[in-house]
Amino acid sequence: MHPLKRQKYLKRALKIAGTAIIVLLVAFIIWFLSGEGVKEPDRVTWGVSFFPRQATDLGLDWREVYLALLDDMHVKRLRLAVPWNQAERNQGEYDFSDIHWMLDEAQKRGATVTLNVGRKLMRWPECHDPGWVYGMPHEDLDGLVLRFLETTVRELKSHENIVLWQVENEPLFRFGECYGPKPSEELFQAEAALVRSLDSRPVATTDSGELGGWLSLSRYVDRLGVSLYRVTDNPTFGRFHYPLRPGFYQKRAAFTKALNPNLQDVFLSELQLEPWTLVPLSLTPLSEQFESMNYSRTVTTVDFARKTGFSEIYLWGVEWWYWLYSEQRDSRFWDLGAQLMLE
C-alpha cells in the first residue's frame, strides 16, 4: 500500500477510534448518573461522625454532646478523630487524654469506633497542624507526620473497640488549608504501610464522593469511605445542587472494587446533614442555615442515601443537631437520628 494511502487509512481509523471512545465515555457517564439497577441493602448500619471542636464552636460543652449521642441517641457506631494540634501542642509533648476518654465512654456502652488518624482529618481546615509546624522546612514535614502517626497508633491501639483505622481524610483531594505542600500519594502509601506494621486491624481512608478519584487511594486500603454532598456554596458560583442520582455511587463503588480486588468494601463516611456556609455556623443566622439544610431536605437526603446501596452510613452534622435541640428547641433532627439508630 502506498505510504500516503496508508497514512489516510490510519487517520481515518484513529478518527473512528476517537469517536468510539467519546461515545463509550458518554455512555459510561450516563450509566453512572442513572438511578437504574440500584440494589438496596437488606439493612443499613447507621453511625455518626463527631468532632469536639465543632461542638465547642457552636457554644456547646462537647463532652455533654458526646454523652448525649451515646445515651440519648444510642449511637453504636462512631467515627472520631485525633487532631494533631490537640494531641501535640508542643513538639514532642503528647496529650491523648480527650480521645482516651471518648474511647473509654464508647467502650462502656458497647459502641465501636472508626478512628481517623494522621494529619489531614475531617473538619475544616482539614490539616489540623500544630502551631510549631509553621516555619519548619517542608522537607521535614513528612517525617514529622509519620512520627506523630506512629505515636498515635501505639498509644491508642490498646482500645479494643477501635475496629478500623482511617488513615487521613480525603488526602489527595485539593480542599482545605495545609502548611507547605499538599499531602502526596507517596506519603499516604507510607502511612498506610506504617499503620499495618503496628496493628492488625483493617485500614481505610476516604475520598470525595462527587469529585474524588477513588481509584488511586483504594489500592492501599481495605475499605474506602466516600462523602455524599448534595448542596454546597461557592464564593464564585454560589449555591450548587449536585445532579447525581443514587446509582452513581453504587456503580462507581462496584467499578472501583472491580479494579482493586484488595478493596473489601466502600462505605458512606460523610453524609451531609448540616448547612454548608461560607462563614462559621455560629455566625450564620438560622434562616440562612435552613436555606442550605432544613428538616425537609434532611429527610430527603437520608432517603437518597438509603438508595445508594451503601450498608454503612455515617451522619455528618450531629453537633449542629444538638445545638438546634438544646439552644433552639428544635428536636426534629435529633429525633430523626435516634430513629435511625434503632434500625
Tab-separated table of C-alpha atoms in Angstrom:
chain	number	residue	atom	x	y	z
A	1	MET	CA	0.000	0.000	0.000
A	2	HIS	CA	1.233	3.458	-0.914
A	3	PRO	CA	2.525	5.396	2.147
A	4	LEU	CA	0.094	8.298	1.535
A	5	LYS	CA	-2.824	5.903	1.254
A	6	ARG	CA	-1.690	4.082	4.403
A	7	GLN	CA	-1.491	7.426	6.243
A	8	LYS	CA	-5.023	8.287	5.079
A	9	TYR	CA	-6.411	4.981	6.348
A	10	LEU	CA	-4.535	5.418	9.624
A	11	LYS	CA	-6.023	8.886	10.168
A	12	ARG	CA	-9.473	7.537	9.390
A	13	ALA	CA	-9.025	4.642	11.805
A	14	LEU	CA	-7.839	6.976	14.553
A	15	LYS	CA	-10.821	9.254	13.954
A	16	ILE	CA	-13.230	6.315	14.198
A	17	ALA	CA	-11.486	5.053	17.338
A	18	GLY	CA	-11.623	8.532	18.902
A	19	THR	CA	-15.328	8.820	18.129
A	20	ALA	CA	-15.947	5.382	19.602
A	21	ILE	CA	-14.081	6.312	22.771
A	22	ILE	CA	-16.133	9.502	23.141
A	23	VAL	CA	-19.384	7.564	22.635
A	24	LEU	CA	-18.347	4.964	25.179
A	25	LEU	CA	-17.295	7.674	27.641
A	26	VAL	CA	-20.638	9.468	27.290
A	27	ALA	CA	-22.498	6.170	27.687
A	28	PHE	CA	-20.392	5.403	30.745
A	29	ILE	CA	-21.197	8.794	32.319
A	30	ILE	CA	-24.903	8.346	31.626
A	31	TRP	CA	-24.755	4.868	33.137
A	32	PHE	CA	-23.081	6.335	36.217
A	33	LEU	CA	-25.590	9.148	36.566
A	34	SER	CA	-28.640	6.956	36.169
A	35	GLY	CA	-30.563	5.563	39.091
A	36	GLU	CA	-31.461	2.352	37.319
A	37	GLY	CA	-30.498	-1.012	38.710
A	38	VAL	CA	-29.727	0.152	42.237
A	39	LYS	CA	-29.743	-2.649	44.779
A	40	GLU	CA	-30.599	-1.505	48.288
A	41	PRO	CA	-29.013	-3.417	51.203
A	42	ASP	CA	-31.199	-5.515	53.476
A	43	ARG	CA	-30.058	-3.420	56.429
A	44	VAL	CA	-28.158	-0.169	56.888
A	45	THR	CA	-25.792	0.338	59.822
A	46	TRP	CA	-26.023	3.989	60.848
A	47	GLY	CA	-23.272	5.796	62.705
A	48	VAL	CA	-22.186	9.383	63.343
A	49	SER	CA	-19.058	11.444	62.834
A	50	PHE	CA	-18.234	13.587	65.866
A	51	PHE	CA	-15.621	16.326	66.232
A	52	PRO	CA	-15.350	18.075	69.635
A	53	ARG	CA	-14.213	21.441	68.277
A	54	GLN	CA	-17.297	21.686	66.082
A	55	ALA	CA	-19.477	21.423	69.190
A	56	THR	CA	-17.318	23.954	71.021
A	57	ASP	CA	-17.553	26.411	68.122
A	58	LEU	CA	-21.336	26.240	68.482
A	59	GLY	CA	-21.021	27.218	72.151
A	60	LEU	CA	-21.673	23.716	73.456
A	61	ASP	CA	-19.960	21.516	76.040
A	62	TRP	CA	-18.536	18.865	73.722
A	63	ARG	CA	-18.471	16.181	76.410
A	64	GLU	CA	-22.160	16.783	77.069
A	65	VAL	CA	-22.906	16.414	73.354
A	66	TYR	CA	-20.817	13.252	73.105
A	67	LEU	CA	-22.525	11.580	76.059
A	68	ALA	CA	-25.918	12.581	74.647
A	69	LEU	CA	-25.025	10.800	71.423
A	70	LEU	CA	-24.229	7.655	73.386
A	71	ASP	CA	-27.018	7.785	75.994
A	72	ASP	CA	-29.863	9.638	74.277
A	73	MET	CA	-29.413	8.926	70.583
A	74	HIS	CA	-27.941	5.480	71.433
A	75	VAL	CA	-25.202	5.623	68.809
A	76	LYS	CA	-23.305	2.346	68.493
A	77	ARG	CA	-21.007	3.252	65.606
A	78	LEU	CA	-18.766	6.308	65.881
A	79	ARG	CA	-16.261	7.993	63.635
A	80	LEU	CA	-13.789	10.015	65.706
A	81	ALA	CA	-10.504	11.809	65.023
A	82	VAL	CA	-7.192	12.631	66.712
A	83	PRO	CA	-6.278	16.210	65.666
A	84	TRP	CA	-2.545	16.807	65.614
A	85	ASN	CA	-2.893	20.346	67.013
A	86	GLN	CA	-4.653	18.972	70.090
A	87	ALA	CA	-2.529	15.896	70.764
A	88	GLU	CA	0.904	17.531	70.247
A	89	ARG	CA	0.506	21.223	71.061
A	90	ASN	CA	4.228	21.431	71.821
A	91	GLN	CA	6.665	19.386	69.786
A	92	GLY	CA	7.365	16.048	71.435
A	93	GLU	CA	4.806	16.603	74.228
A	94	TYR	CA	1.710	14.440	73.794
A	95	ASP	CA	-1.730	14.594	75.340
A	96	PHE	CA	-4.216	11.929	74.257
A	97	SER	CA	-6.483	12.298	77.297
A	98	ASP	CA	-9.537	13.514	75.344
A	99	ILE	CA	-9.552	10.671	72.840
A	100	HIS	CA	-8.819	8.118	75.592
A	101	TRP	CA	-11.889	9.416	77.434
A	102	MET	CA	-14.062	9.224	74.321
A	103	LEU	CA	-12.935	5.692	73.511
A	104	ASP	CA	-13.481	4.579	77.113
A	105	GLU	CA	-17.006	6.036	77.247
A	106	ALA	CA	-17.868	4.367	73.945
A	107	GLN	CA	-16.486	1.053	75.243
A	108	LYS	CA	-18.699	1.235	78.351
A	109	ARG	CA	-21.757	1.387	76.109
A	110	GLY	CA	-20.689	-1.204	73.565
A	111	ALA	CA	-20.028	1.339	70.798
A	112	THR	CA	-17.345	0.711	68.199
A	113	VAL	CA	-15.112	3.337	66.593
A	114	THR	CA	-13.573	4.163	63.250
A	115	LEU	CA	-10.598	6.308	64.255
A	116	ASN	CA	-9.332	8.984	61.881
A	117	VAL	CA	-5.567	9.413	62.366
A	118	GLY	CA	-2.834	11.347	60.604
A	119	ARG	CA	-2.551	14.987	59.565
A	120	LYS	CA	-5.456	15.744	57.202
A	121	LEU	CA	-8.590	14.829	59.130
A	122	MET	CA	-12.290	15.534	58.955
A	123	ARG	CA	-13.495	19.103	59.558
A	124	TRP	CA	-12.029	22.388	58.408
A	125	PRO	CA	-9.218	23.327	57.980
A	126	GLU	CA	-8.602	19.647	57.119
A	127	CYS	CA	-4.895	19.778	58.039
A	128	HIS	CA	-5.018	20.292	61.807
A	129	ASP	CA	-1.402	21.410	62.048
A	130	PRO	CA	0.021	22.458	65.429
A	131	GLY	CA	1.436	25.977	65.558
A	132	TRP	CA	5.027	24.807	65.956
A	133	VAL	CA	4.961	23.196	62.491
A	134	TYR	CA	4.813	26.574	60.771
A	135	GLY	CA	8.297	27.593	59.759
A	136	MET	CA	9.576	24.020	59.638
A	137	PRO	CA	11.441	23.102	56.432
A	138	HIS	CA	8.971	21.494	54.040
A	139	GLU	CA	11.260	18.512	53.511
A	140	ASP	CA	10.968	17.651	57.223
A	141	LEU	CA	7.173	17.613	57.263
A	142	ASP	CA	6.581	14.048	56.045
A	143	GLY	CA	8.857	12.664	58.745
A	144	LEU	CA	7.008	14.623	61.420
A	145	VAL	CA	3.667	13.328	60.144
A	146	LEU	CA	4.876	9.722	60.211
A	147	ARG	CA	6.280	10.142	63.713
A	148	PHE	CA	3.004	11.564	65.003
A	149	LEU	CA	1.026	8.801	63.286
A	150	GLU	CA	3.193	6.085	64.822
A	151	THR	CA	2.922	7.650	68.280
A	152	THR	CA	-0.876	7.872	67.928
A	153	VAL	CA	-1.391	4.262	66.881
A	154	ARG	CA	0.957	2.892	69.543
A	155	GLU	CA	-0.819	4.991	72.193
A	156	LEU	CA	-4.380	4.035	71.249
A	157	LYS	CA	-4.263	0.522	69.828
A	158	SER	CA	-4.969	-0.985	73.261
A	159	HIS	CA	-8.603	0.154	72.869
A	160	GLU	CA	-10.397	-2.936	71.625
A	161	ASN	CA	-13.424	-1.015	70.358
A	162	ILE	CA	-11.384	0.591	67.568
A	163	VAL	CA	-12.478	-1.547	64.626
A	164	LEU	CA	-10.998	0.479	61.765
A	165	TRP	CA	-8.052	2.850	61.328
A	166	GLN	CA	-8.978	5.638	58.933
A	167	VAL	CA	-5.641	6.983	57.739
A	168	GLU	CA	-6.016	10.635	56.686
A	169	ASN	CA	-9.236	12.120	55.302
A	170	GLU	CA	-9.546	12.761	51.579
A	171	PRO	CA	-5.725	13.011	51.472
A	172	LEU	CA	-5.404	13.652	47.724
A	173	PHE	CA	-8.475	15.872	47.344
A	174	ARG	CA	-7.399	19.510	46.918
A	175	PHE	CA	-9.533	21.015	49.638
A	176	GLY	CA	-8.549	22.607	52.932
A	177	GLU	CA	-5.609	24.547	54.294
A	178	CYS	CA	-2.256	22.866	54.932
A	179	TYR	CA	1.187	24.204	55.739
A	180	GLY	CA	3.610	23.510	52.949
A	181	PRO	CA	2.944	21.088	50.091
A	182	LYS	CA	-0.331	19.180	49.997
A	183	PRO	CA	-0.147	15.534	51.193
A	184	SER	CA	1.146	13.242	48.453
A	185	GLU	CA	0.236	9.736	47.341
A	186	GLU	CA	3.730	8.577	48.311
A	187	LEU	CA	3.271	9.840	51.853
A	188	PHE	CA	-0.165	8.246	52.093
A	189	GLN	CA	1.213	4.905	50.931
A	190	ALA	CA	3.900	5.103	53.621
A	191	GLU	CA	1.305	5.993	56.270
A	192	ALA	CA	-0.950	3.076	55.366
A	193	ALA	CA	2.006	0.685	55.430
A	194	LEU	CA	3.124	2.071	58.792
A	195	VAL	CA	-0.282	1.522	60.408
A	196	ARG	CA	-0.390	-2.035	59.042
A	197	SER	CA	3.009	-2.700	60.583
A	198	LEU	CA	1.782	-1.525	64.000
A	199	ASP	CA	-1.634	-3.191	64.227
A	200	SER	CA	-3.612	-5.932	62.524
A	201	ARG	CA	-6.947	-4.139	62.280
A	202	PRO	CA	-8.188	-3.039	58.843
A	203	VAL	CA	-7.038	0.225	57.280
A	204	ALA	CA	-9.308	2.689	55.498
A	205	THR	CA	-9.224	6.164	54.053
A	206	THR	CA	-11.746	8.491	52.439
A	207	ASP	CA	-12.317	10.448	49.250
A	208	SER	CA	-14.823	12.963	47.940
A	209	GLY	CA	-17.852	11.069	46.690
A	210	GLU	CA	-18.556	13.533	43.912
A	211	LEU	CA	-15.161	14.943	42.941
A	212	GLY	CA	-12.543	12.450	44.162
A	213	GLY	CA	-10.699	9.881	42.100
A	214	TRP	CA	-11.370	6.845	44.368
A	215	LEU	CA	-9.078	4.517	42.396
A	216	SER	CA	-5.570	5.569	43.460
A	217	LEU	CA	-6.292	5.647	47.192
A	218	SER	CA	-8.202	2.379	47.227
A	219	ARG	CA	-5.087	0.490	46.121
A	220	TYR	CA	-3.608	0.841	49.601
A	221	VAL	CA	-6.559	0.170	51.914
A	222	ASP	CA	-9.056	-2.480	52.925
A	223	ARG	CA	-12.035	-0.125	52.951
A	224	LEU	CA	-12.803	3.201	51.283
A	225	GLY	CA	-15.158	5.786	52.754
A	226	VAL	CA	-16.729	8.402	50.490
A	227	SER	CA	-18.676	11.556	51.225
A	228	LEU	CA	-22.111	12.444	49.866
A	229	TYR	CA	-22.875	16.151	49.451
A	230	ARG	CA	-25.964	17.397	47.638
A	231	VAL	CA	-25.857	21.156	48.333
A	232	THR	CA	-22.710	23.296	48.562
A	233	ASP	CA	-21.877	27.008	48.355
A	234	ASN	CA	-19.030	28.561	46.445
A	235	PRO	CA	-17.994	32.236	46.575
A	236	THR	CA	-17.698	32.251	42.767
A	237	PHE	CA	-20.633	30.115	41.609
A	238	GLY	CA	-22.979	30.456	44.569
A	239	ARG	CA	-25.198	27.593	45.713
A	240	PHE	CA	-24.748	24.370	43.774
A	241	HIS	CA	-27.048	21.328	43.780
A	242	TYR	CA	-25.394	18.118	42.589
A	243	PRO	CA	-27.491	16.469	39.840
A	244	LEU	CA	-26.307	12.948	40.678
A	245	ARG	CA	-28.669	10.061	41.309
A	246	PRO	CA	-28.173	7.222	43.832
A	247	GLY	CA	-26.957	4.770	41.200
A	248	PHE	CA	-23.885	6.932	40.560
A	249	TYR	CA	-22.385	5.975	43.915
A	250	GLN	CA	-23.235	2.275	43.794
A	251	LYS	CA	-21.991	1.777	40.256
A	252	ARG	CA	-18.827	3.718	40.945
A	253	ALA	CA	-18.215	1.618	44.061
A	254	ALA	CA	-18.636	-1.571	42.008
A	255	PHE	CA	-16.246	-0.236	39.365
A	256	THR	CA	-13.637	0.693	41.989
A	257	LYS	CA	-13.799	-2.710	43.682
A	258	ALA	CA	-13.530	-4.467	40.323
A	259	LEU	CA	-10.279	-2.628	39.540
A	260	ASN	CA	-8.860	-3.030	43.060
A	261	PRO	CA	-9.551	-6.591	44.272
A	262	ASN	CA	-7.859	-5.844	47.603
A	263	LEU	CA	-10.689	-3.404	48.429
A	264	GLN	CA	-13.220	-5.164	50.616
A	265	ASP	CA	-15.867	-2.503	50.836
A	266	VAL	CA	-16.898	1.082	50.066
A	267	PHE	CA	-18.961	2.855	52.720
A	268	LEU	CA	-20.538	6.282	53.150
A	269	SER	CA	-18.285	8.038	55.635
A	270	GLU	CA	-19.817	11.510	55.487
A	271	LEU	CA	-23.494	12.094	54.712
A	272	GLN	CA	-24.024	15.875	54.629
A	273	LEU	CA	-26.855	16.747	57.026
A	274	GLU	CA	-25.757	20.206	58.147
A	275	PRO	CA	-25.697	23.547	56.312
A	276	TRP	CA	-22.818	24.422	54.022
A	277	THR	CA	-21.963	28.006	54.864
A	278	LEU	CA	-19.146	30.317	53.778
A	279	VAL	CA	-18.742	31.635	57.338
A	280	PRO	CA	-18.863	29.639	60.604
A	281	LEU	CA	-22.275	28.266	61.534
A	282	SER	CA	-22.195	30.221	64.787
A	283	LEU	CA	-22.114	33.462	62.742
A	284	THR	CA	-24.827	32.435	60.285
A	285	PRO	CA	-28.464	33.378	61.001
A	286	LEU	CA	-30.742	30.381	61.473
A	287	SER	CA	-32.861	31.399	58.486
A	288	GLU	CA	-29.777	31.234	56.257
A	289	GLN	CA	-28.756	27.902	57.750
A	290	PHE	CA	-32.140	26.459	56.836
A	291	GLU	CA	-31.789	27.732	53.270
A	292	SER	CA	-28.903	25.284	52.897
A	293	MET	CA	-30.150	22.411	55.094
A	294	ASN	CA	-33.644	22.314	56.582
A	295	TYR	CA	-35.575	19.398	58.005
A	296	SER	CA	-37.302	18.543	54.739
A	297	ARG	CA	-34.008	18.405	52.881
A	298	THR	CA	-32.517	16.330	55.723
A	299	VAL	CA	-35.243	13.689	55.378
A	300	THR	CA	-34.876	13.711	51.595
A	301	THR	CA	-31.091	13.315	51.866
A	302	VAL	CA	-31.423	10.367	54.250
A	303	ASP	CA	-33.830	8.720	51.809
A	304	PHE	CA	-31.397	9.409	48.957
A	305	ALA	CA	-28.562	7.812	50.954
A	306	ARG	CA	-30.616	4.660	51.529
A	307	LYS	CA	-30.899	4.229	47.774
A	308	THR	CA	-27.161	4.457	47.103
A	309	GLY	CA	-26.674	0.851	48.175
A	310	PHE	CA	-24.214	1.573	50.982
A	311	SER	CA	-24.742	-0.668	54.005
A	312	GLU	CA	-22.781	1.549	56.426
A	313	ILE	CA	-23.531	5.285	56.624
A	314	TYR	CA	-22.153	7.966	58.969
A	315	LEU	CA	-24.274	11.063	59.608
A	316	TRP	CA	-22.473	14.425	59.338
A	317	GLY	CA	-23.795	17.316	61.393
A	318	VAL	CA	-24.924	15.864	64.734
A	319	GLU	CA	-23.181	18.679	66.630
A	320	TRP	CA	-25.479	21.116	64.815
A	321	TRP	CA	-28.461	18.882	65.552
A	322	TYR	CA	-27.706	19.040	69.263
A	323	TRP	CA	-27.371	22.835	69.050
A	324	LEU	CA	-30.824	23.020	67.426
A	325	TYR	CA	-32.198	20.689	70.086
A	326	SER	CA	-30.678	22.391	73.121
A	327	GLU	CA	-30.486	26.048	72.050
A	328	GLN	CA	-33.321	26.418	69.510
A	329	ARG	CA	-35.801	23.925	70.996
A	330	ASP	CA	-35.977	22.118	67.665
A	331	SER	CA	-35.672	18.390	68.301
A	332	ARG	CA	-36.761	17.136	64.867
A	333	PHE	CA	-33.254	16.467	63.569
A	334	TRP	CA	-32.070	14.853	66.805
A	335	ASP	CA	-35.174	12.660	66.955
A	336	LEU	CA	-34.581	11.559	63.374
A	337	GLY	CA	-31.059	10.462	64.316
A	338	ALA	CA	-32.405	8.495	67.261
A	339	GLN	CA	-34.881	6.733	64.971
A	340	LEU	CA	-32.152	5.774	62.533
A	341	MET	CA	-30.023	4.289	65.323
A	342	LEU	CA	-32.879	1.940	66.215
A	343	GLU	CA	-32.959	0.391	62.731
